[in-house]
Amino acid sequence: MEANGEEATSSVDRGNAGWDPQSDTRGKHRISVELKRLEQEARFLEEELEEVEKTEKVSAGLQEYVMNEIL
C-alpha cells in the first residue's frame, strides 16, 4: 500500500509482467524477417523442383528417342 492509502498496481496485476513495447516491436521484426527468409527459401525450392521436373521430362524423352533409334 502506498502512503496515501491507494494500492500500487504492479505489472503482474495488470497481466503483462515484463512486457516492454520496444522488445515487442523487436520481436515482431525478428518474426517478420524470419518469415521473409522462409518465403524466399520456399520460392527457391519451388524453382529447383520445377527444374528437376523439366530435367526428368527431358531425360524420359531422350531415353525414348535413344530406344527408338536403337530399334
XYZ file of C-alpha atoms in Angstrom:
71
model
C 0.000 0.000 0.000
C 1.142 3.491 -0.699
C 1.216 6.268 1.872
C -1.968 7.887 0.553
C -3.970 4.691 1.025
C -4.129 3.643 -2.637
C -2.753 0.305 -3.683
C 0.006 0.324 -6.236
C -0.734 -1.982 -9.137
C 2.201 -3.938 -10.383
C 2.733 -5.130 -13.919
C 1.811 -8.603 -12.664
C -1.559 -7.242 -11.504
C -2.137 -5.766 -14.956
C -1.388 -9.111 -16.608
C 1.632 -8.017 -18.623
C 4.616 -8.913 -16.472
C 7.853 -7.953 -18.120
C 6.129 -6.623 -21.220
C 8.141 -3.960 -22.968
C 6.691 -2.275 -26.072
C 10.151 -1.851 -27.566
C 11.086 -5.512 -27.140
C 7.675 -6.455 -28.560
C 8.481 -4.432 -31.691
C 11.874 -6.112 -31.986
C 10.226 -9.495 -31.586
C 7.731 -8.706 -34.336
C 10.573 -7.542 -36.574
C 12.519 -10.765 -35.979
C 9.455 -12.826 -36.817
C 8.858 -10.749 -39.951
C 12.470 -11.169 -41.081
C 12.346 -14.921 -40.454
C 9.050 -15.198 -42.352
C 10.528 -13.366 -45.354
C 13.573 -15.657 -45.270
C 11.371 -18.744 -45.209
C 9.233 -17.407 -48.071
C 12.378 -16.757 -50.109
C 13.660 -20.266 -49.382
C 10.282 -21.740 -50.373
C 10.386 -19.850 -53.705
C 13.924 -21.105 -54.326
C 12.898 -24.700 -53.581
C 9.855 -24.400 -55.877
C 12.124 -23.189 -58.692
C 14.541 -26.055 -58.039
C 11.661 -28.545 -58.122
C 10.476 -27.135 -61.461
C 13.999 -27.564 -62.857
C 14.143 -31.168 -61.629
C 10.752 -31.901 -63.197
C 11.918 -30.422 -66.522
C 15.106 -32.470 -66.340
C 13.123 -35.642 -65.677
C 10.896 -34.930 -68.705
C 13.914 -34.304 -70.910
C 15.596 -37.451 -69.603
C 12.494 -39.538 -70.311
C 12.179 -38.015 -73.773
C 15.844 -38.581 -74.520
C 15.657 -42.158 -73.294
C 12.638 -42.782 -75.537
C 14.463 -41.237 -78.506
C 17.555 -43.393 -77.933
C 15.447 -46.545 -77.589
C 13.638 -45.757 -80.870
C 16.953 -45.165 -82.640
C 18.346 -48.496 -81.452
C 15.306 -50.454 -82.629
